mmCIF file of C-alpha atoms in Angstrom:
data_model
loop_
_atom_site.group_PDB
_atom_site.id
_atom_site.type_symbol
_atom_site.label_atom_id
_atom_site.label_comp_id
_atom_site.label_asym_id
_atom_site.label_seq_id
_atom_site.Cartn_x
_atom_site.Cartn_y
_atom_site.Cartn_z
ATOM 1 C CA MET F 1 -22.672 -23.299 -31.420
ATOM 2 C CA ARG F 2 -20.803 -19.388 -30.733
ATOM 3 C CA ILE F 3 -19.474 -20.540 -27.615
ATOM 4 C CA ARG F 4 -19.111 -24.084 -29.198
ATOM 5 C CA CYS F 5 -16.742 -21.879 -31.496
ATOM 6 C CA ILE F 6 -14.661 -19.558 -29.008
ATOM 7 C CA SER F 7 -13.833 -23.100 -27.315
ATOM 8 C CA LEU F 8 -12.223 -24.230 -30.439
ATOM 9 C CA ARG F 9 -10.867 -21.359 -31.213
ATOM 10 C CA LYS F 10 -9.279 -21.108 -27.759
ATOM 11 C CA HIS F 11 -7.737 -24.776 -27.783
ATOM 12 C CA ALA F 12 -6.549 -24.280 -31.948
ATOM 13 C CA ARG F 13 -5.107 -20.946 -30.113
ATOM 14 C CA MET F 14 -3.027 -23.246 -27.339
ATOM 15 C CA PHE F 15 -2.062 -25.672 -29.865
ATOM 16 C CA LYS F 16 -0.165 -23.091 -32.146
ATOM 17 C CA ASN F 17 1.253 -21.794 -29.072
ATOM 18 C CA VAL F 18 3.363 -25.273 -28.094
ATOM 19 C CA PHE F 19 3.774 -26.248 -31.579
ATOM 20 C CA GLY F 20 4.804 -22.720 -32.899
ATOM 21 C CA SER F 21 7.666 -21.180 -33.676
ATOM 22 C CA GLY F 22 7.253 -20.625 -29.665
ATOM 23 C CA PHE F 23 8.292 -23.818 -29.486
ATOM 24 C CA LEU F 24 12.619 -23.907 -29.283
ATOM 25 C CA VAL F 25 12.472 -20.470 -27.034
ATOM 26 C CA ARG F 26 10.858 -22.984 -24.483
ATOM 27 C CA THR F 27 12.465 -25.699 -25.653
ATOM 28 C CA ALA F 28 15.646 -23.912 -25.247
ATOM 29 C CA HIS F 29 14.535 -21.957 -22.024
ATOM 30 C CA VAL F 30 13.813 -25.885 -20.241
ATOM 31 C CA ILE F 31 17.101 -27.302 -20.943
ATOM 32 C CA LEU F 32 19.084 -24.760 -19.394
ATOM 33 C CA THR F 33 17.649 -24.312 -16.629
ATOM 34 C CA TRP F 34 17.635 -28.201 -16.459
ATOM 35 C CA VAL F 35 21.239 -28.776 -17.381
ATOM 36 C CA ILE F 36 22.564 -25.499 -14.680
ATOM 37 C CA THR F 37 20.546 -27.129 -12.155
ATOM 38 C CA LEU F 38 22.505 -30.990 -13.200
ATOM 39 C CA ILE F 39 25.260 -28.700 -12.928
ATOM 40 C CA LEU F 40 24.544 -27.566 -9.595
ATOM 41 C CA PHE F 41 24.131 -30.376 -8.550
ATOM 42 C CA LEU F 42 27.388 -32.178 -9.849
ATOM 43 C CA HIS F 43 29.197 -30.022 -8.318
ATOM 44 C CA ASP F 44 31.127 -29.311 -4.655
ATOM 45 C CA THR F 45 28.424 -27.128 -4.132
ATOM 46 C CA ASP F 46 26.177 -27.110 -0.617
ATOM 47 C CA LEU F 47 23.618 -28.847 -2.598
ATOM 48 C CA ARG F 48 25.754 -31.474 -3.362
ATOM 49 C CA LYS F 49 27.381 -31.257 0.001
ATOM 50 C CA GLN F 50 23.734 -31.702 1.633
ATOM 51 C CA GLU F 51 22.622 -33.864 -0.165
ATOM 52 C CA GLU F 52 25.686 -36.671 0.429
ATOM 53 C CA THR F 53 25.312 -35.952 4.078
ATOM 54 C CA GLY F 54 21.765 -37.660 3.916
ATOM 55 C CA GLU F 55 20.051 -33.165 4.404
ATOM 56 C CA LEU F 56 18.023 -33.519 1.359
ATOM 57 C CA THR F 57 15.835 -30.769 2.642
ATOM 58 C CA LEU F 58 17.927 -27.578 0.937
ATOM 59 C CA PRO F 59 18.611 -29.760 -2.332
ATOM 60 C CA VAL F 60 14.269 -31.496 -2.203
ATOM 61 C CA LEU F 61 13.536 -27.360 -1.981
ATOM 62 C CA PHE F 62 15.776 -25.819 -4.507
ATOM 63 C CA VAL F 63 14.949 -28.467 -7.268
ATOM 64 C CA LEU F 64 10.805 -27.466 -6.115
ATOM 65 C CA LEU F 65 11.139 -23.722 -6.486
ATOM 66 C CA VAL F 66 12.912 -24.493 -10.338
ATOM 67 C CA LEU F 67 9.740 -26.888 -10.731
ATOM 68 C CA VAL F 68 7.494 -24.208 -9.640
ATOM 69 C CA SER F 69 9.336 -21.826 -11.157
ATOM 70 C CA VAL F 70 9.681 -24.353 -15.190
ATOM 71 C CA LEU F 71 4.727 -24.656 -14.588
ATOM 72 C CA LEU F 72 4.289 -20.720 -13.755
ATOM 73 C CA TYR F 73 6.827 -20.193 -17.108
ATOM 74 C CA PHE F 74 4.475 -22.874 -19.150
ATOM 75 C CA ALA F 75 1.646 -21.240 -17.092
ATOM 76 C CA VAL F 76 2.146 -17.564 -18.503
ATOM 77 C CA SER F 77 3.738 -18.930 -22.090
ATOM 78 C CA LEU F 78 0.403 -20.864 -22.915
ATOM 79 C CA MET F 79 -2.000 -18.427 -21.052
ATOM 80 C CA ASP F 80 -4.366 -16.901 -23.481
ATOM 81 C CA PRO F 81 -3.059 -13.207 -22.255
ATOM 82 C CA GLY F 82 -6.809 -11.903 -23.031
ATOM 83 C CA PHE F 83 -7.717 -11.587 -26.929
ATOM 84 C CA VAL F 84 -10.266 -9.469 -27.963
ATOM 85 C CA LEU F 85 -11.934 -12.012 -29.512
ATOM 86 C CA SER F 86 -15.488 -10.225 -31.026
ATOM 87 C CA ASP F 87 -16.947 -6.897 -30.439
ATOM 88 C CA ASP F 88 -20.672 -7.490 -30.033
ATOM 89 C CA CYS F 89 -22.071 -9.349 -26.166
ATOM 90 C CA ASP F 90 -18.277 -10.095 -25.509
ATOM 91 C CA LEU F 91 -17.370 -5.870 -26.015
ATOM 92 C CA GLN F 92 -21.242 -4.907 -24.020
ATOM 93 C CA PHE F 93 -19.547 -7.748 -21.802
ATOM 94 C CA THR F 94 -16.299 -6.178 -21.202
ATOM 95 C CA LEU F 95 -17.763 -2.467 -21.031
ATOM 96 C CA GLY F 96 -19.911 -2.401 -19.096
ATOM 97 C CA ILE F 97 -22.886 -1.079 -20.982
ATOM 98 C CA ALA F 98 -25.144 -1.587 -22.720
ATOM 99 C CA GLU F 99 -26.431 0.209 -26.413
ATOM 100 C CA GLU F 100 -29.369 2.003 -24.602
ATOM 101 C CA THR F 101 -26.706 3.675 -21.788
ATOM 102 C CA GLN F 102 -24.040 4.077 -24.276
ATOM 103 C CA ASP F 103 -25.858 7.216 -25.481
ATOM 104 C CA MET F 104 -26.022 8.258 -21.592
ATOM 105 C CA ILE F 105 -22.297 9.235 -21.438
ATOM 106 C CA PRO F 106 -21.895 12.931 -21.634
ATOM 107 C CA GLN F 107 -20.187 13.973 -24.642
ATOM 108 C CA THR F 108 -16.703 16.112 -23.025
ATOM 109 C CA THR F 109 -12.821 16.629 -23.987
ATOM 110 C CA LYS F 110 -12.573 12.733 -23.113
ATOM 111 C CA SER F 111 -14.221 10.566 -25.088
ATOM 112 C CA ILE F 112 -15.211 6.453 -25.055
ATOM 113 C CA ARG F 113 -14.540 6.602 -29.011
ATOM 114 C CA LEU F 114 -14.030 2.759 -29.364
ATOM 115 C CA ARG F 115 -11.192 2.383 -32.864
ATOM 116 C CA ARG F 116 -11.762 -1.233 -35.135
ATOM 117 C CA CYS F 117 -8.824 -3.125 -35.618
ATOM 118 C CA GLY F 118 -7.245 -2.727 -38.796
ATOM 119 C CA HIS F 119 -6.158 -6.070 -38.588
ATOM 120 C CA CYS F 120 -8.288 -8.167 -37.117
ATOM 121 C CA LEU F 121 -11.081 -6.126 -37.658
ATOM 122 C CA VAL F 122 -12.973 -6.574 -33.905
ATOM 123 C CA GLN F 123 -13.089 -3.280 -31.961
ATOM 124 C CA GLN F 124 -10.788 -2.235 -29.420
ATOM 125 C CA PRO F 125 -11.858 -1.525 -25.424
ATOM 126 C CA MET F 126 -9.590 0.975 -23.595
ATOM 127 C CA ARG F 127 -6.483 0.533 -22.908
ATOM 128 C CA SER F 128 -6.044 -2.583 -25.803
ATOM 129 C CA LYS F 129 -3.344 -2.949 -28.973
ATOM 130 C CA HIS F 130 -3.090 -5.141 -31.160
ATOM 131 C CA CYS F 131 0.088 -7.405 -31.095
ATOM 132 C CA GLN F 132 1.904 -7.237 -34.551
ATOM 133 C CA THR F 133 3.359 -11.081 -33.687
ATOM 134 C CA CYS F 134 0.417 -12.504 -32.228
ATOM 135 C CA GLN F 135 -1.510 -11.257 -34.724
ATOM 136 C CA HIS F 136 -4.447 -10.645 -32.421
ATOM 137 C CA CYS F 137 -5.356 -7.724 -29.449
ATOM 138 C CA VAL F 138 -4.890 -8.108 -26.484
ATOM 139 C CA ARG F 139 -7.365 -6.474 -23.414
ATOM 140 C CA ARG F 140 -5.209 -4.289 -21.324
ATOM 141 C CA TYR F 141 -1.778 -4.225 -23.401
ATOM 142 C CA ASP F 142 1.253 -4.630 -21.987
ATOM 143 C CA HIS F 143 3.963 -6.182 -24.229
ATOM 144 C CA HIS F 144 4.934 -9.273 -25.925
ATOM 145 C CA CYS F 145 7.791 -11.202 -24.607
ATOM 146 C CA PRO F 146 9.733 -13.022 -26.172
ATOM 147 C CA TRP F 147 10.967 -14.821 -24.072
ATOM 148 C CA ILE F 148 7.975 -16.932 -22.186
ATOM 149 C CA GLU F 149 6.528 -16.012 -26.594
ATOM 150 C CA ASN F 150 3.797 -14.794 -25.254
ATOM 151 C CA CYS F 151 2.190 -10.843 -25.347
ATOM 152 C CA VAL F 152 1.234 -9.597 -21.395
ATOM 153 C CA GLY F 153 -1.891 -8.923 -20.906
ATOM 154 C CA GLU F 154 -5.205 -8.266 -18.484
ATOM 155 C CA ARG F 155 -5.629 -12.057 -17.981
ATOM 156 C CA ASN F 156 -1.972 -12.885 -17.735
ATOM 157 C CA HIS F 157 -0.165 -9.652 -16.371
ATOM 158 C CA ARG F 158 -0.223 -10.827 -12.141
ATOM 159 C CA TRP F 159 1.541 -14.301 -13.087
ATOM 160 C CA PHE F 160 3.734 -13.685 -15.085
ATOM 161 C CA VAL F 161 4.990 -10.987 -11.983
ATOM 162 C CA LEU F 162 4.502 -13.788 -9.752
ATOM 163 C CA TYR F 163 6.854 -15.414 -12.871
ATOM 164 C CA LEU F 164 9.807 -13.238 -12.237
ATOM 165 C CA ALA F 165 9.716 -13.491 -8.456
ATOM 166 C CA VAL F 166 10.115 -16.918 -8.295
ATOM 167 C CA GLN F 167 12.413 -16.928 -11.634
ATOM 168 C CA LEU F 168 14.771 -14.128 -9.407
ATOM 169 C CA VAL F 169 14.877 -15.678 -6.656
ATOM 170 C CA VAL F 170 15.758 -19.041 -8.020
ATOM 171 C CA LEU F 171 19.022 -17.782 -9.966
ATOM 172 C CA LEU F 172 19.705 -15.813 -7.280
ATOM 173 C CA TRP F 173 19.658 -19.253 -4.723
ATOM 174 C CA GLY F 174 21.571 -20.141 -7.479
ATOM 175 C CA LEU F 175 24.434 -18.237 -7.697
ATOM 176 C CA TYR F 176 24.600 -18.447 -3.969
ATOM 177 C CA MET F 177 24.743 -22.333 -4.506
ATOM 178 C CA ALA F 178 27.402 -21.920 -7.748
ATOM 179 C CA TRP F 179 30.025 -20.150 -5.529
ATOM 180 C CA SER F 180 29.784 -21.826 -3.178
ATOM 181 C CA GLY F 181 31.165 -25.032 -5.147
ATOM 182 C CA PHE F 182 34.322 -23.327 -6.476
ATOM 183 C CA SER F 183 37.299 -25.287 -5.728
ATOM 184 C CA HIS F 184 41.165 -23.466 -4.153
ATOM 185 C CA ALA F 185 43.633 -24.331 -6.962
ATOM 186 C CA PRO F 186 47.497 -23.351 -6.738
ATOM 187 C CA THR F 187 47.314 -21.546 -10.942
ATOM 188 C CA TRP F 188 44.343 -19.713 -12.554
ATOM 189 C CA GLN F 189 44.773 -21.877 -15.159
ATOM 190 C CA LEU F 190 44.478 -24.892 -13.020
ATOM 191 C CA TRP F 191 41.725 -23.003 -11.191
ATOM 192 C CA LEU F 192 39.346 -22.223 -14.607
ATOM 193 C CA ARG F 193 40.841 -25.915 -15.648
ATOM 194 C CA THR F 194 38.540 -26.797 -11.978
ATOM 195 C CA ASN F 195 35.884 -24.657 -11.885
ATOM 196 C CA GLY F 196 35.528 -23.756 -15.687
ATOM 197 C CA VAL F 197 31.415 -24.830 -16.163
ATOM 198 C CA LEU F 198 30.630 -24.177 -12.573
ATOM 199 C CA LEU F 199 32.326 -20.383 -13.601
ATOM 200 C CA GLY F 200 30.429 -21.146 -17.250
ATOM 201 C CA ALA F 201 26.953 -21.427 -15.380
ATOM 202 C CA ALA F 202 27.054 -19.208 -12.476
ATOM 203 C CA ALA F 203 27.990 -16.237 -15.419
ATOM 204 C CA VAL F 204 24.622 -16.993 -17.793
ATOM 205 C CA VAL F 205 23.071 -16.985 -14.513
ATOM 206 C CA ALA F 206 24.111 -14.014 -13.626
ATOM 207 C CA VAL F 207 22.774 -12.137 -16.417
ATOM 208 C CA LEU F 208 19.133 -13.426 -16.002
ATOM 209 C CA SER F 209 19.908 -12.192 -12.716
ATOM 210 C CA LEU F 210 20.070 -9.266 -12.713
ATOM 211 C CA THR F 211 17.883 -8.509 -16.187
ATOM 212 C CA VAL F 212 15.170 -10.621 -13.747
ATOM 213 C CA LEU F 213 15.469 -7.901 -11.461
ATOM 214 C CA LEU F 214 15.466 -5.436 -13.638
ATOM 215 C CA LEU F 215 12.669 -6.254 -15.477
ATOM 216 C CA LEU F 216 10.346 -7.383 -12.228
ATOM 217 C CA GLY F 217 11.747 -3.541 -10.436
ATOM 218 C CA SER F 218 10.019 -2.696 -14.196
ATOM 219 C CA GLN F 219 7.721 -4.003 -13.536
ATOM 220 C CA LEU F 220 6.185 -3.325 -10.801
ATOM 221 C CA TYR F 221 6.899 -0.010 -11.036
ATOM 222 C CA LEU F 222 4.406 0.243 -13.093
ATOM 223 C CA VAL F 223 1.643 -1.412 -11.292
ATOM 224 C CA SER F 224 2.338 1.112 -8.697
ATOM 225 C CA LEU F 225 1.040 3.898 -11.356
ATOM 226 C CA ASN F 226 -1.501 1.244 -12.849
ATOM 227 C CA THR F 227 0.117 1.959 -16.477
ATOM 228 C CA THR F 228 1.689 -0.601 -18.859
ATOM 229 C CA THR F 229 5.030 -0.667 -20.383
ATOM 230 C CA TRP F 230 3.160 -0.076 -24.088
ATOM 231 C CA GLU F 231 0.857 3.364 -22.391
ATOM 232 C CA PHE F 232 4.609 4.946 -20.533
ATOM 233 C CA MET F 233 6.291 3.800 -24.031
ATOM 234 C CA SER F 234 3.753 5.118 -26.444
ATOM 235 C CA ARG F 235 1.503 7.982 -24.240
ATOM 236 C CA HIS F 236 1.924 10.450 -26.971
ATOM 237 C CA ARG F 237 0.402 8.793 -30.036
ATOM 238 C CA ILE F 238 -2.115 6.377 -27.394
ATOM 239 C CA SER F 239 -5.209 8.465 -28.353
ATOM 240 C CA TYR F 240 -6.851 8.233 -24.888
ATOM 241 C CA LEU F 241 -3.438 9.393 -23.154
ATOM 242 C CA LYS F 242 -2.755 12.111 -25.983
ATOM 243 C CA HIS F 243 -4.355 15.315 -24.513
ATOM 244 C CA CYS F 244 -3.022 14.021 -20.957
ATOM 245 C CA GLY F 245 0.168 16.034 -18.776
ATOM 246 C CA VAL F 246 2.660 14.602 -18.761
ATOM 247 C CA ASP F 247 2.350 13.265 -14.874
ATOM 248 C CA GLU F 248 -1.484 12.683 -15.705
ATOM 249 C CA ASN F 249 -2.261 9.348 -15.310
ATOM 250 C CA PRO F 250 -5.195 9.411 -15.804
ATOM 251 C CA PHE F 251 -6.286 4.981 -14.628
ATOM 252 C CA ASP F 252 -4.625 5.762 -11.343
ATOM 253 C CA ARG F 253 -6.101 5.643 -7.967
ATOM 254 C CA GLY F 254 -2.970 5.653 -6.038
ATOM 255 C CA THR F 255 -0.391 2.844 -5.220
ATOM 256 C CA LEU F 256 -2.040 0.825 -2.241
ATOM 257 C CA ARG F 257 -4.904 0.775 -4.359
ATOM 258 C CA ASN F 258 -3.427 -0.364 -8.359
ATOM 259 C CA LEU F 259 -1.441 -3.030 -6.011
ATOM 260 C CA TRP F 260 -4.253 -3.785 -4.874
ATOM 261 C CA GLY F 261 -6.207 -3.897 -7.542
ATOM 262 C CA PHE F 262 -2.991 -5.724 -9.994
ATOM 263 C CA PHE F 263 -2.920 -8.470 -7.038
ATOM 264 C CA CYS F 264 -5.665 -9.421 -5.415
ATOM 265 C CA VAL F 265 -9.099 -8.099 -7.712
ATOM 266 C CA TRP F 266 -9.792 -11.562 -10.397
ATOM 267 C CA GLU F 267 -13.069 -9.763 -11.810
ATOM 268 C CA PRO F 268 -12.401 -8.004 -15.295
ATOM 269 C CA VAL F 269 -12.806 -3.474 -14.812
ATOM 270 C CA VAL F 270 -14.360 -2.081 -16.537
ATOM 271 C CA TRP F 271 -11.241 1.164 -17.588
ATOM 272 C CA GLU F 272 -13.431 3.405 -19.293
ATOM 273 C CA HIS F 273 -14.989 4.180 -16.243
ATOM 274 C CA VAL F 274 -12.658 4.241 -14.325
ATOM 275 C CA TYR F 275 -11.083 6.830 -16.618
ATOM 276 C CA PHE F 276 -13.934 8.757 -16.195
ATOM 277 C CA LYS F 277 -14.495 8.884 -13.022
ATOM 278 C CA GLN F 278 -10.553 10.398 -12.300
ATOM 279 C CA GLY F 279 -11.618 12.407 -14.602
ATOM 280 C CA ASN F 280 -14.367 13.651 -11.951
ATOM 281 C CA GLU F 281 -16.673 13.279 -15.716
ATOM 282 C CA PRO F 282 -19.129 10.776 -14.137
ATOM 283 C CA ILE F 283 -21.198 8.242 -16.312
#
């Protein structure tokens, strides 16, 4: 019965995600993506030139990459980011410790003190936070992204970074294709009249490219440190980080191990264990 209830709640949440407030944002994103792609094919760009000469490899690869970026966008947007659903058996499974084991944890300057969320009334595992927009606590909360109208958390964070990487490749490729489509004209007025639509599309792509580049760069930097956007911006207000020094991160296991753990380790991490071990305080 319990499993069935959790399953029903997940389906209800997905239905809300698809047709909720983010519906307009997602629709606008998809329309803008395919309109710009259509503009690149309608103007005299390298895409159109190769299509007209029967060399379809480049146009097909470009369209497939755009399609992959759209599918990744919806996957990240509709995916459960790691909502904390209950605080009994699920919490014990997440922490990796049973009730009788909790008493064996040494009482030190660092404590595992679990907070109870005042909004959804569940006990929050370490590194989780309640999102006011989603109205749920999210495990390893990074931030709420208005672009995807969803939180970025434990379950969809690596997919979010992958989406940003693919999206950046699409945008830079599209910007190059737009540049290849500008035609010459004797006057500026005639040039703007001829290339106005393509210029507008290129301007949008350029702004989005810069935005995605900065976002991807910041995400990779934080991942390499094994910290989150929330922890980086609000460490002075987070109970388990307030006592740490400015350059101290209890979750940092070295750049290579941080990147490997983020991209290659799919099992849930018990952050309470990492927190204590990094402080050389064995559990």
